[in-house]
XYZ file of C-alpha atoms in Angstrom:
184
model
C 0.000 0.000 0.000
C 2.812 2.806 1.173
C 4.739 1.398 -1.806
C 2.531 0.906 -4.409
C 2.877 4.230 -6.378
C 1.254 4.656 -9.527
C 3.363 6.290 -12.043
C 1.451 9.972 -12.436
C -0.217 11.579 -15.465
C 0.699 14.746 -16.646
C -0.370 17.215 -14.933
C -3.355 19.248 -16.812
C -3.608 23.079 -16.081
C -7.090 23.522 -14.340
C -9.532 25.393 -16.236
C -9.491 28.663 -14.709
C -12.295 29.964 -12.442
C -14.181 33.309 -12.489
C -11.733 36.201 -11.095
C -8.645 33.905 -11.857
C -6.238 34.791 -14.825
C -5.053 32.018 -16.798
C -1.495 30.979 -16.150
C 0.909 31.139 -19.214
C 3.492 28.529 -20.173
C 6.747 29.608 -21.045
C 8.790 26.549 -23.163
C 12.154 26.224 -21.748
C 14.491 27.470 -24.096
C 18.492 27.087 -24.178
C 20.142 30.387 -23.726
C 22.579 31.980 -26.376
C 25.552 31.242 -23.520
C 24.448 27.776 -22.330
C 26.901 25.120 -23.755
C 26.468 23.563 -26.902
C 25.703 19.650 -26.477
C 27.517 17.589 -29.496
C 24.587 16.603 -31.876
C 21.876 19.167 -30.179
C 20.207 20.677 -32.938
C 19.368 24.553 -32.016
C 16.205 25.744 -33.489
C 14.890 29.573 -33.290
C 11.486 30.631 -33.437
C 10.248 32.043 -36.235
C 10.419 35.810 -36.312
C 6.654 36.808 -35.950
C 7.144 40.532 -37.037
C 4.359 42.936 -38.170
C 6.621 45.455 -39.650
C 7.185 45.271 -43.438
C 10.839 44.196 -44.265
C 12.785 46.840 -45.970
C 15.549 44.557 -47.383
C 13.187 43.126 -50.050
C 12.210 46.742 -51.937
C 10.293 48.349 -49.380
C 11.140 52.163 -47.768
C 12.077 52.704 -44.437
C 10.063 55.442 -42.390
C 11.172 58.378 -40.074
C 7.884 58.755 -38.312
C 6.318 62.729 -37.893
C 7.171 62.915 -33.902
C 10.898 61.672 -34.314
C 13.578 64.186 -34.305
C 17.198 63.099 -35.400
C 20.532 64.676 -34.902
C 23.193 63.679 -36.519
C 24.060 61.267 -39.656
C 21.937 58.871 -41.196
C 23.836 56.393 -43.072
C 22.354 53.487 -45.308
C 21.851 51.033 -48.070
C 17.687 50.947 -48.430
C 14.751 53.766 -49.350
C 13.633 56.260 -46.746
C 10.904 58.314 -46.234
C 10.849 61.122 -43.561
C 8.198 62.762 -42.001
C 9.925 63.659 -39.423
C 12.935 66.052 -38.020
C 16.348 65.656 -39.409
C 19.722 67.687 -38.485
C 23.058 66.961 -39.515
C 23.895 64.408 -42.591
C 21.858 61.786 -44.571
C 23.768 59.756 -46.805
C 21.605 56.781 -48.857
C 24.271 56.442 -51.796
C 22.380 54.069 -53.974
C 18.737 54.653 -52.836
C 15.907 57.017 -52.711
C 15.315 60.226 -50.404
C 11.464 61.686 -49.821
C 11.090 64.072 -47.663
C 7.437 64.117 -46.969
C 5.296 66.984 -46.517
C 5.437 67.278 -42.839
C 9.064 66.719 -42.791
C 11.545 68.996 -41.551
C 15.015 68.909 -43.022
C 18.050 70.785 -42.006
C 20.906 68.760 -43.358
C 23.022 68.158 -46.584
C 22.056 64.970 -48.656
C 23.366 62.364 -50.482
C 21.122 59.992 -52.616
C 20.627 58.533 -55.807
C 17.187 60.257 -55.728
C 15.621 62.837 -53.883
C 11.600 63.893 -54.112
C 10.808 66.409 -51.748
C 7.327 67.005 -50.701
C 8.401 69.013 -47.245
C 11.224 71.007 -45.970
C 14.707 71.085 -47.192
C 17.727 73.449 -46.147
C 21.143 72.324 -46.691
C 22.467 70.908 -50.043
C 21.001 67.768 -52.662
C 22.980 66.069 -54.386
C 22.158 62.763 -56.250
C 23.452 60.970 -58.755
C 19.946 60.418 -60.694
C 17.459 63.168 -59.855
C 16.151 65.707 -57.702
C 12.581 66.787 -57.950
C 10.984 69.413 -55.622
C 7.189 68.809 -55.263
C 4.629 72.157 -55.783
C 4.735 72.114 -52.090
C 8.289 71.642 -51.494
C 10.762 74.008 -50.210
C 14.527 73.923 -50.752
C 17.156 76.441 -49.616
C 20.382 75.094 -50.455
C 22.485 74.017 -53.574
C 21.578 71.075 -55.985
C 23.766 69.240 -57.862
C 22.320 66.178 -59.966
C 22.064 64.739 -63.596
C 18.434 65.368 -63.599
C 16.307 67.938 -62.101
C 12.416 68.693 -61.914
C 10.600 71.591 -59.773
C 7.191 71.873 -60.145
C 4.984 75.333 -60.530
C 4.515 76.442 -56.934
C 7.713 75.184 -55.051
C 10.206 77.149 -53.389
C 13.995 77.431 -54.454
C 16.969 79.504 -53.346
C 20.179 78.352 -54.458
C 21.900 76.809 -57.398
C 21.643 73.902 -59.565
C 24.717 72.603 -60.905
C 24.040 69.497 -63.829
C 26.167 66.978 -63.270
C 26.657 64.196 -65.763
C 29.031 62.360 -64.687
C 26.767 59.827 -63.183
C 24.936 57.118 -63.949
C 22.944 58.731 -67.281
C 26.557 60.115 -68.331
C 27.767 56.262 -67.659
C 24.570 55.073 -70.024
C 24.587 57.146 -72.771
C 28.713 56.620 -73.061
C 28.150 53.019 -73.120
C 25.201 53.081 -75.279
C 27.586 54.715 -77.831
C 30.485 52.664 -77.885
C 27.926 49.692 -78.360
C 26.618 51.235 -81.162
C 29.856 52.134 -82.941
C 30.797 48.531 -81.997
C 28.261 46.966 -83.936
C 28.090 49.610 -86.976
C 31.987 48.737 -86.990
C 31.349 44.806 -87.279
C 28.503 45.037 -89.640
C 30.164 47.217 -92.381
């Protein structure tokens, strides 16, 4: 009788009662430090995220209530609505400064599209286009430029070709004289 012990069930989690909160089960998961167990596979969970991914084509946002000081530096799209002081520097992607936005810095882009506030210099490689609601006070320096009727401008605009259309067209030719050279 005192040692006749059944082997237990599992223990099931009671149903909770009125005025009780349900308690939650946390899974016991390895930390990043404990030691690694030859043959142990290590799984992670998947990443349950809401937030679009920006690596596949999407923009990154600067949201209307941030403020930033100091340099932005990157490699995907961005869209600010926000405050920016100091630097932004996207080399290969696209600036919009949205109408809310508040821009006090000099920038460097592929594009730029500016819908908001702008003081301090543009330059992209591509194009800079300055929205009828835009404002820019600074100088611009691009391959391509477009300000619609009702924008504001103060500075200068220097063309630069020497980018990527300059690259294009100069490649475009020598194909051309390539092939009128090989079928003559």
């Amino acid at each position: 009788m005192w040692g006749d012990k059944k082997p237990e069930a599992p223990a099931k989690n009671p149903l909770p009662q009125q005025g009780q909160q349900p308690q939650q089960v946390r899974p016991n998961i390895p930390s990043a430090n404990a030691p690694v167990i030859p043959g142990e596979a290590k799984t992670m969970a998947p990443i349950d995220s809401t937030y679009p991914s920006t690596s596949s084509g999407g923009t990154a946002r600067l949201g209307s209530s941030l403020h930033v000081k100091g340099e932005i530096t990157g490699n995907e799209d961005l869209l600010i609505d926000g405050s920016v002081e100091g630097l932004v520097q996207l080399e290969d992607r696209k600036l919009t400064v949205g109408a809310s936005a508040k821009v006090t810095a000099d920038v460097i882009a592929r594009e730029v599209v500016v819908y908001g506030n702008v003081k301090g210099n543009l330059r992209a490689r591509d194009r800079i286009e300055i929205k009828k609601d835009g404002s820019v006070v600074g100088d611009l320096t691009t391959a391509r430029i477009s300000i619609e009727d009702g924008a504001y401008f103060k500075g200068s605009i220097e063309i630069d070709k020497t980018g990527d259309a300059a690259d294009d067209s100069s490649k475009s030719y020598a194909r051309n004289r390539s092939t009128a050279a090989a079928t003559s």
